[in-house]
């Protein structure tokens, strides 16, 4: 080493608190520059002993340090992708525990095994320490990698502790923007981030995931204490100046620390979504069966009122076709629940609950009105309107109110009676239901017997029926069309139905062959994916 270099080295290593090291695998030699640790590494042959500052590491940092060490060991034995590794931890010094960073750089062979290693151990500067404390908080903002790394670090540090992911968002945040302006909205969110910074201790990680969505990862003792912590957060975060808003919290309790961090976050997110818009509950814990209970009775009942009010129930139209000339002759109105967070929820997931609790009456009336609005618009736009059939739940048929409601709607929108058709599923015979259906018939509505061929309906129901059209059920069609025998049953059902003067439409027609077969049997109308799927009204308009 030349003179100048030697001097440089002396300057470099004059800092008594730093240490530099170099290790060579082939020669198994190592060199240490710097006074601070030299007493620790005086008489050892294992190069890694250079880093045997282990005993100086603050107990709380031991895990982090050991992970660092094991990565290097693995790098020597098996190989490693990284060219550099770094760890930050407290080391015991004369003045007590101080923040240090240890950085090593590697030279590797073709097998990626470490063959040479040079590094330093230096006290961290005040700025670095400050950044270290805030690092997670600053850089984690929309940086999932940093966030995951920080969480992993916490897990490593506290292997025996319980951890929870708490995700929360501001309910109806859009409203704040609309009411107070976007600047205020931005202030609200900045304030949440600032407040989180002061509410969370240095072990608790927090991040802003997107505009109004935040995550906190924390240790906890038990659920009671965790809920208290959430209430504590909420009490400081749910207002800004005199603007008050609601926060919805989803909680995931970490059971297996090796799970991907992303999945843990997703689980908290899922829990939060189950209580979106729920006026009674704003903290939800993730449970394993949450996915299946997402559309559970409770979810539906807690959210249906709000969904109807905020226009989440949307009318889709599925066109009906005349098979012979392939012409669109009408449509069925089918409801879709377009949830702001969960996306489209299929009616099979909520209609049964709504039928049980009676809310279906409100939803159906809403759908009928939507159908009337569409027909009115077509007429006003000078289009030749096609009839829309709406589903009438059997719940309506227990009361006479239905007749008045329909009449009022048709009058309000000045809709010719033949343009609003009614689909009713005929199941068990009931005198009262029969009476209401007959009244509808007398009023002049076109009545379609829905789901014919499925379960409860039978040929018996066709005797003296007030219905005009029989709708062959999708499942009945699909099951029976499979076999020759089944095809015969379909064919005979169609013949007989025509024979007693009823019209027929087949539901759930998915292939050209099915359409052809139905036509051969004498069924002239069809509805199904082969023709078109249910679609939003804007798409349906294009079919004219
Ligand atoms: P539905 O009245 O029997 O309606 C036909 C169902 O078959 C619809 O399902 C439709 O999307 C589906 N479909 C139509 N063509 C095909 C096809 O080619 N292949 C397959 N695989 N499916 C097809 P959706 O929209 O999921 O509705 C399910 C049920 O929910 C409806 O059965 C109806 O009973 C009920 N529903 C839907 N909207 C309303 C409503 O506004 N009020 C009431 N009371 N019930 C409704
Ligand atoms: Ca139907
Ligand atoms: Ca059906």
XYZ file of C-alpha atoms and ligand atoms in Angstrom:
592
model
C 0.000 0.000 0.000
C 1.412 3.336 -0.992
C 1.968 6.201 1.352
C -0.954 8.289 0.224
C -3.250 5.346 0.388
C -2.049 4.514 3.837
C -2.754 8.068 4.934
C -6.190 7.928 3.436
C -6.850 4.736 5.275
C -5.713 6.266 8.484
C -8.087 9.155 8.019
C -10.863 6.855 7.060
C -10.364 4.627 9.993
C -9.565 7.293 12.476
C -13.159 7.283 13.571
C -12.838 5.146 16.671
C -16.423 4.087 16.391
C -16.201 2.536 12.949
C -14.767 -0.669 11.711
C -13.970 -1.904 8.224
C -13.383 -5.489 7.362
C -12.283 -7.611 4.486
C -12.506 -11.348 4.144
C -11.156 -13.705 1.518
C -12.520 -17.199 1.238
C -9.645 -18.884 -0.584
C -7.033 -17.644 1.799
C -9.487 -17.675 4.627
C -7.903 -14.433 5.692
C -9.570 -11.459 7.090
C -8.496 -7.982 7.960
C -10.031 -5.527 10.295
C -9.379 -1.833 10.294
C -10.536 0.388 13.046
C -10.225 0.280 16.769
C -13.703 -0.018 17.965
C -14.343 -3.675 17.583
C -10.843 -4.911 17.187
C -10.852 -6.132 20.722
C -13.803 -8.306 19.815
C -12.178 -9.983 16.866
C -8.634 -10.452 18.007
C -8.305 -14.171 18.087
C -10.661 -15.971 15.883
C -10.280 -17.840 12.676
C -13.827 -17.780 11.509
C -14.264 -14.753 9.276
C -17.774 -14.410 10.391
C -16.502 -13.879 13.862
C -15.594 -10.477 12.573
C -19.207 -9.838 12.752
C -19.537 -11.485 16.081
C -20.737 -8.285 17.442
C -23.741 -10.398 18.247
C -23.156 -10.073 21.938
C -23.228 -6.342 21.567
C -26.577 -6.290 19.818
C -29.527 -4.979 21.759
C -31.674 -8.027 22.622
C -34.633 -6.577 20.734
C -32.537 -6.342 17.574
C -31.056 -9.839 17.825
C -33.501 -11.410 15.401
C -32.857 -8.881 12.705
C -29.171 -9.343 13.172
C -29.369 -13.112 13.078
C -31.312 -13.041 9.848
C -28.550 -10.901 8.358
C -25.903 -13.319 9.570
C -27.708 -16.385 8.321
C -28.079 -14.787 4.896
C -24.321 -14.302 4.708
C -23.663 -17.855 5.880
C -26.039 -19.140 3.278
C -24.279 -16.971 0.703
C -20.974 -18.593 1.511
C -22.272 -22.145 1.551
C -24.968 -22.191 -1.099
C -24.881 -18.861 -2.890
C -26.884 -15.656 -2.817
C -28.572 -13.327 -5.304
C -27.706 -10.057 -3.569
C -24.420 -8.245 -4.065
C -24.802 -6.331 -0.849
C -26.528 -6.759 2.472
C -27.236 -4.279 5.170
C -28.563 -4.398 8.695
C -29.330 -1.655 11.135
C -29.327 -2.366 14.831
C -28.411 -1.032 18.244
C -24.927 -1.947 19.454
C -23.669 -1.612 22.960
C -21.073 1.140 23.213
C -19.372 2.906 26.050
C -22.181 5.478 25.902
C -24.851 2.796 25.934
C -26.767 1.378 22.991
C -26.265 3.249 19.752
C -27.684 2.818 16.276
C -25.258 1.130 13.898
C -25.449 0.035 10.331
C -23.457 -2.898 9.038
C -22.986 -3.110 5.310
C -21.235 -5.906 3.430
C -20.506 -6.171 -0.256
C -19.721 -9.459 -1.936
C -17.607 -10.820 -4.714
C -19.135 -14.105 -5.830
C -18.113 -17.048 -7.944
C -20.151 -18.541 -10.788
C -22.264 -20.490 -8.343
C -23.084 -17.194 -6.700
C -21.213 -18.249 -3.577
C -19.521 -15.460 -1.697
C -15.743 -15.653 -2.131
C -14.756 -12.230 -0.925
C -16.515 -9.820 1.303
C -15.782 -6.278 2.362
C -17.810 -4.176 4.635
C -18.172 -1.615 7.309
C -19.761 -1.131 10.620
C -20.529 2.477 11.316
C -22.646 4.498 13.690
C -25.663 5.909 11.958
C -25.920 9.653 11.600
C -28.694 11.545 13.325
C -30.446 12.015 10.030
C -30.209 8.350 9.258
C -31.609 7.483 12.647
C -34.457 9.860 12.153
C -35.111 8.393 8.763
C -34.856 4.923 10.174
C -37.584 5.739 12.663
C -39.712 7.322 10.026
C -38.561 5.229 7.134
C -41.483 2.943 7.166
C -43.786 5.864 7.417
C -42.334 7.952 4.662
C -41.427 5.438 2.056
C -44.145 2.974 2.816
C -46.602 5.365 1.297
C -47.724 3.407 -1.758
C -44.661 1.250 -1.663
C -45.780 -2.255 -0.799
C -42.258 -3.726 -0.905
C -40.993 -1.403 1.767
C -44.078 -2.032 3.803
C -43.715 -5.807 3.541
C -40.050 -5.599 4.467
C -40.863 -3.489 7.496
C -43.545 -5.947 8.597
C -41.151 -8.877 8.155
C -38.612 -7.041 10.250
C -41.172 -6.649 13.009
C -42.110 -10.323 12.805
C -38.463 -11.297 13.079
C -37.953 -8.985 15.989
C -40.929 -10.310 17.939
C -41.366 -13.930 16.959
C -43.561 -14.721 19.932
C -45.888 -11.755 19.740
C -49.332 -11.462 18.210
C -49.705 -9.152 15.262
C -52.749 -7.629 13.623
C -53.338 -5.896 10.305
C -55.850 -3.100 10.570
C -57.090 -1.639 7.327
C -59.468 1.281 7.322
C -60.997 3.744 4.951
C -63.074 6.879 5.124
C -66.665 6.047 4.363
C -68.261 8.192 1.681
C -65.031 10.079 1.182
C -66.341 11.297 -2.158
C -69.024 13.188 -0.269
C -66.381 15.183 1.605
C -64.862 16.179 -1.716
C -68.234 17.119 -3.074
C -69.368 19.044 -0.011
C -66.183 20.856 0.949
C -64.098 20.742 -2.194
C -61.162 18.594 -3.185
C -58.606 20.732 -1.344
C -60.324 20.038 1.920
C -60.556 16.364 0.977
C -56.802 16.309 0.469
C -56.304 18.034 3.828
C -58.486 15.454 5.529
C -56.336 12.628 4.191
C -53.068 14.399 4.950
C -54.350 14.995 8.453
C -55.099 11.290 8.892
C -51.565 10.438 7.849
C -50.083 13.070 10.171
C -52.238 12.003 13.065
C -51.350 8.346 12.506
C -47.715 9.313 12.763
C -48.257 10.674 16.241
C -50.648 7.930 17.348
C -48.431 5.023 16.364
C -45.338 4.204 18.348
C -42.153 3.325 16.516
C -43.000 -0.352 16.455
C -46.367 0.173 14.859
C -46.266 0.468 11.109
C -48.707 2.465 9.134
C -49.179 3.236 5.500
C -51.496 4.966 3.147
C -52.432 2.377 0.546
C -54.464 4.545 -1.762
C -56.395 7.792 -1.558
C -58.507 7.130 1.505
C -57.318 3.666 2.424
C -54.866 3.115 5.266
C -53.165 0.215 6.988
C -51.733 -0.159 10.462
C -49.767 -3.199 11.563
C -49.400 -3.600 15.274
C -48.598 -6.039 18.024
C -51.451 -6.808 20.369
C -52.059 -8.666 23.609
C -55.624 -9.820 23.160
C -58.622 -8.856 21.071
C -60.024 -6.616 23.772
C -56.859 -4.562 23.882
C -56.765 -4.464 20.086
C -60.312 -3.171 19.842
C -59.426 -0.523 22.415
C -56.514 0.503 20.260
C -58.790 0.750 17.218
C -61.217 2.900 19.165
C -58.305 5.040 20.218
C -57.284 5.481 16.569
C -60.851 6.143 15.552
C -61.438 8.800 18.195
C -58.506 10.798 16.843
C -58.977 10.116 13.162
C -62.688 10.382 12.514
C -62.817 14.142 12.237
C -60.892 17.036 10.846
C -61.657 20.478 12.195
C -65.421 20.302 12.379
C -65.857 17.747 9.610
C -66.890 14.371 10.987
C -66.900 11.152 9.029
C -67.045 7.426 9.620
C -64.162 5.024 9.356
C -64.605 1.330 8.582
C -61.975 -1.015 10.008
C -61.133 -4.510 8.804
C -58.855 -6.560 11.040
C -56.743 -9.574 10.253
C -55.111 -11.377 13.165
C -51.897 -12.956 11.964
C -51.979 -16.678 12.628
C -49.082 -17.817 10.492
C -46.240 -15.339 10.141
C -44.880 -17.038 7.054
C -47.992 -16.166 5.037
C -47.354 -13.629 2.310
C -47.711 -10.126 3.685
C -49.885 -9.216 0.727
C -52.390 -11.930 1.646
C -52.541 -10.685 5.202
C -53.410 -7.247 3.876
C -56.037 -8.755 1.567
C -57.660 -10.519 4.478
C -57.958 -7.275 6.428
C -59.375 -5.703 3.298
C -61.961 -8.431 2.887
C -63.075 -8.020 6.489
C -63.463 -4.285 5.972
C -65.551 -4.759 2.871
C -68.108 -6.868 4.706
C -69.154 -3.868 6.774
C -68.925 -1.241 4.074
C -71.867 1.110 4.508
C -73.061 -0.717 7.610
C -74.491 1.828 10.000
C -74.242 -0.388 13.045
C -70.800 -1.852 12.818
C -67.516 -0.378 11.779
C -64.983 -2.963 12.948
C -64.882 -6.407 11.404
C -62.469 -9.258 12.023
C -61.399 -11.553 9.246
C -62.616 -15.101 9.611
C -61.637 -18.066 7.506
C -65.158 -18.542 6.226
C -65.589 -14.875 5.430
C -65.382 -15.372 1.714
C -68.381 -17.658 1.737
C -70.296 -15.557 4.222
C -69.540 -12.344 2.405
C -72.947 -12.479 0.822
C -74.467 -13.987 3.920
C -77.814 -13.051 5.274
C -76.179 -10.569 7.610
C -74.204 -8.894 4.867
C -77.282 -8.634 2.678
C -79.513 -7.388 5.459
C -76.996 -4.865 6.706
C -76.427 -3.443 3.260
C -79.634 -3.791 1.264
C -81.268 -0.542 2.419
C -78.266 1.551 1.638
C -77.784 -0.274 -1.655
C -81.298 0.552 -2.814
C -80.980 4.173 -1.766
C -77.636 4.708 -3.432
C -78.584 3.068 -6.708
C -76.415 -0.029 -6.294
C -79.239 -2.176 -7.631
C -79.097 -1.864 -11.368
C -81.476 -3.153 -14.004
C -79.885 -5.349 -16.657
C -81.853 -6.416 -19.683
C -81.562 -9.745 -21.411
C -83.014 -9.731 -24.919
C -85.517 -12.325 -26.048
C -85.471 -13.549 -29.620
C -87.807 -15.062 -32.104
C -85.948 -18.189 -33.173
C -87.289 -18.326 -36.715
C -86.256 -14.868 -37.885
C -83.605 -14.160 -35.276
C -85.284 -10.944 -34.305
C -85.231 -9.277 -30.900
C -88.763 -9.251 -29.595
C -88.485 -8.253 -25.960
C -86.368 -8.346 -22.846
C -86.324 -9.573 -19.291
C -85.308 -7.204 -16.504
C -82.775 -8.853 -14.188
C -81.343 -7.126 -11.180
C -77.629 -6.753 -10.523
C -76.158 -5.502 -7.287
C -73.200 -3.381 -8.272
C -71.380 -2.933 -5.000
C -68.804 -0.110 -4.968
C -66.146 -2.371 -3.446
C -67.177 -5.911 -4.215
C -68.236 -5.402 -7.779
C -71.220 -7.177 -9.282
C -73.103 -9.497 -6.978
C -75.379 -12.020 -8.651
C -79.063 -12.142 -7.670
C -78.771 -15.761 -6.561
C -76.618 -14.448 -3.719
C -79.179 -12.049 -2.330
C -82.687 -12.611 -3.765
C -83.419 -15.589 -1.471
C -82.561 -13.496 1.608
C -84.662 -10.586 0.366
C -87.582 -12.923 -0.255
C -87.377 -14.177 3.280
C -87.196 -10.789 4.921
C -89.698 -9.141 2.612
C -87.358 -6.514 1.211
C -87.855 -8.049 -2.224
C -91.144 -6.115 -2.408
C -89.234 -2.833 -2.418
C -86.567 -4.074 -4.782
C -89.101 -5.457 -7.272
C -91.049 -2.234 -7.269
C -87.839 -0.387 -7.942
C -87.099 -2.721 -10.857
C -90.592 -2.317 -12.285
C -90.165 1.431 -12.168
C -86.797 1.168 -13.917
C -88.454 -0.888 -16.637
C -91.205 1.729 -17.009
C -88.612 4.497 -17.203
C -86.797 2.650 -19.985
C -89.951 2.018 -21.992
C -91.051 5.633 -21.568
C -87.689 6.809 -22.840
C -87.826 4.518 -25.874
C -91.237 5.886 -26.734
C -90.056 9.470 -26.247
C -87.019 8.833 -28.403
C -89.281 7.552 -31.161
C -88.000 3.984 -30.943
C -90.371 1.107 -31.366
C -90.478 -0.156 -27.786
C -90.237 -3.859 -27.010
C -92.015 -5.312 -23.992
C -89.974 -5.798 -20.851
C -90.869 -8.641 -18.550
C -90.207 -8.077 -14.876
C -89.910 -10.668 -12.150
C -92.674 -10.655 -9.576
C -91.664 -12.404 -6.416
C -94.283 -14.597 -4.856
C -94.089 -12.421 -1.751
C -96.184 -9.836 -3.628
C -98.845 -12.329 -4.418
C -99.946 -12.566 -0.813
C -101.342 -9.036 -0.925
C -103.544 -7.090 -3.299
C -101.322 -4.002 -3.054
C -99.421 -5.269 -6.084
C -102.265 -4.472 -8.457
C -102.462 -0.859 -7.296
C -98.687 -0.395 -7.399
C -98.477 -1.643 -10.973
C -101.416 0.453 -12.074
C -99.870 3.586 -10.568
C -96.576 2.939 -12.288
C -98.135 2.409 -15.675
C -100.152 5.595 -15.258
C -97.223 7.621 -13.990
C -95.109 6.734 -17.017
C -98.027 6.357 -19.440
C -97.033 2.838 -20.443
C -99.353 0.649 -22.513
C -100.218 -2.414 -20.469
C -98.879 -4.882 -23.004
C -95.361 -3.458 -22.715
C -94.847 -4.495 -19.083
C -95.037 -8.262 -18.761
C -94.975 -10.145 -15.491
C -92.891 -13.239 -14.753
C -94.195 -15.300 -11.877
C -92.837 -18.597 -10.629
C -95.703 -20.960 -10.137
C -94.978 -23.327 -7.305
C -97.413 -24.695 -4.764
C -101.065 -24.022 -5.309
C -102.467 -21.523 -2.915
C -105.954 -20.102 -3.095
C -104.956 -16.546 -2.309
C -102.077 -16.504 -4.755
C -104.301 -17.949 -7.400
C -106.821 -15.183 -6.789
C -104.191 -12.433 -7.140
C -102.831 -13.964 -10.340
C -106.327 -14.096 -11.774
C -106.885 -10.459 -10.868
C -103.705 -9.561 -12.722
C -104.990 -11.479 -15.693
C -108.261 -9.600 -15.507
C -106.345 -6.329 -15.440
C -104.947 -7.305 -18.801
C -101.296 -8.082 -18.034
C -99.361 -10.633 -20.003
C -98.347 -13.321 -17.515
C -95.326 -15.565 -17.971
C -94.993 -18.721 -15.935
C -91.339 -18.635 -14.902
C -89.120 -21.668 -14.337
C -91.521 -24.131 -15.881
C -90.215 -27.671 -15.644
C -88.191 -27.040 -12.537
C -89.030 -28.603 -9.213
C -92.462 -27.613 -8.076
C -94.258 -26.711 -11.264
C -96.102 -29.521 -12.914
C -98.276 -30.206 -15.866
C -101.134 -29.990 -13.432
C -100.603 -26.251 -13.124
C -101.427 -25.850 -16.798
C -105.009 -26.938 -16.301
C -107.135 -23.782 -16.231
C -104.074 -21.617 -15.936
C -104.450 -17.852 -16.257
C -100.902 -17.647 -17.692
C -100.238 -16.620 -21.276
C -96.683 -17.773 -21.776
C -94.744 -20.710 -20.392
C -91.075 -20.096 -19.770
C -89.099 -23.297 -19.972
C -86.581 -23.315 -17.169
C -82.913 -23.158 -18.023
C -81.926 -26.105 -15.869
C -84.814 -28.214 -17.039
C -83.805 -27.531 -20.622
C -80.134 -28.200 -20.051
C -80.715 -31.400 -18.082
C -83.245 -32.900 -20.411
C -81.701 -31.976 -23.706
C -78.734 -34.182 -22.850
C -80.530 -37.476 -23.396
C -82.832 -38.787 -26.089
C -85.469 -39.511 -23.522
C -85.171 -36.018 -22.099
C -85.500 -34.536 -25.552
C -88.747 -36.439 -25.990
C -90.070 -35.001 -22.750
C -89.188 -31.480 -23.869
C -90.762 -32.048 -27.251
C -93.982 -33.371 -25.729
C -94.146 -30.594 -23.160
C -93.851 -28.047 -25.929
C -96.470 -29.753 -28.113
C -98.901 -30.044 -25.292
C -98.424 -26.477 -24.162
C -99.033 -25.205 -27.656
C -101.992 -27.490 -27.933
C -103.774 -25.837 -25.036
C -103.107 -22.463 -26.592
C -100.175 -21.162 -24.561
C -97.092 -19.438 -25.919
C -93.621 -20.710 -25.126
C -90.209 -19.259 -24.538
C -87.096 -21.218 -23.635
C -84.693 -19.751 -21.140
C -80.947 -20.413 -20.994
C -80.414 -21.306 -24.639
C -76.673 -21.510 -25.055
C -76.056 -23.149 -28.407
C -77.218 -23.043 -31.973
C -78.175 -26.724 -31.724
C -80.413 -26.068 -28.756
C -82.148 -23.242 -30.610
C -82.656 -25.462 -33.659
C -84.011 -28.307 -31.563
C -86.460 -26.002 -29.787
C -87.647 -24.597 -33.060
C -88.230 -28.123 -34.404
C -90.370 -28.846 -31.380
C -92.466 -25.757 -31.993
C -91.004 -23.331 -29.457
C -90.662 -20.000 -31.251
C -88.986 -17.801 -28.691
C -85.723 -18.047 -26.835
C -83.593 -16.200 -24.344
C -80.058 -17.173 -23.477
C -76.352 -16.618 -23.845
C -76.475 -17.924 -27.406
C -78.335 -14.750 -28.278
C -77.192 -12.311 -25.643
C -76.301 -12.091 -21.995
C -78.105 -9.734 -19.618
C -76.621 -6.285 -20.211
C -76.782 -2.734 -18.893
C -79.434 -0.610 -20.526
C -76.877 1.495 -22.401
C -75.724 -1.625 -24.253
C -79.273 -2.756 -24.816
C -80.103 0.579 -26.443
C -77.565 -0.191 -29.134
C -79.570 -3.235 -30.197
C -82.348 -1.058 -31.580
P -84.736 -16.275 -13.721
O -85.925 -15.392 -13.598
O -84.980 -17.695 -14.067
O -83.756 -15.574 -14.739
C -82.981 -16.251 -15.671
C -81.602 -16.432 -15.178
O -80.861 -17.208 -16.116
C -80.847 -15.117 -15.072
O -79.964 -15.266 -13.997
C -80.083 -15.068 -16.382
O -78.936 -14.259 -16.307
C -79.709 -16.505 -16.539
N -79.466 -16.864 -17.915
C -80.084 -16.410 -19.012
N -79.610 -17.010 -20.116
C -78.651 -17.878 -19.704
C -77.788 -18.808 -20.382
O -77.785 -18.960 -21.603
N -76.941 -19.534 -19.629
C -76.891 -19.396 -18.276
N -76.022 -20.155 -17.607
N -77.690 -18.534 -17.610
C -78.575 -17.787 -18.322
P -79.751 -14.141 -12.975
O -79.814 -12.820 -13.659
O -78.550 -14.519 -12.195
O -81.009 -14.222 -12.065
C -81.227 -15.325 -11.252
C -82.587 -15.317 -10.690
O -82.743 -14.243 -9.753
C -83.655 -15.091 -11.719
O -83.929 -16.307 -12.348
C -84.795 -14.609 -10.862
O -85.450 -15.676 -10.251
C -84.081 -13.829 -9.803
N -84.144 -12.390 -10.126
C -83.332 -11.655 -10.913
N -83.719 -10.367 -10.922
C -84.822 -10.293 -10.138
C -85.709 -9.232 -9.752
O -85.559 -8.054 -10.136
N -86.739 -9.565 -8.926
C -86.933 -10.842 -8.479
N -87.975 -11.086 -7.682
N -86.147 -11.847 -8.821
C -85.095 -11.593 -9.653
Ca -87.462 -14.626 -14.746
Ca -85.067 -19.922 -14.431
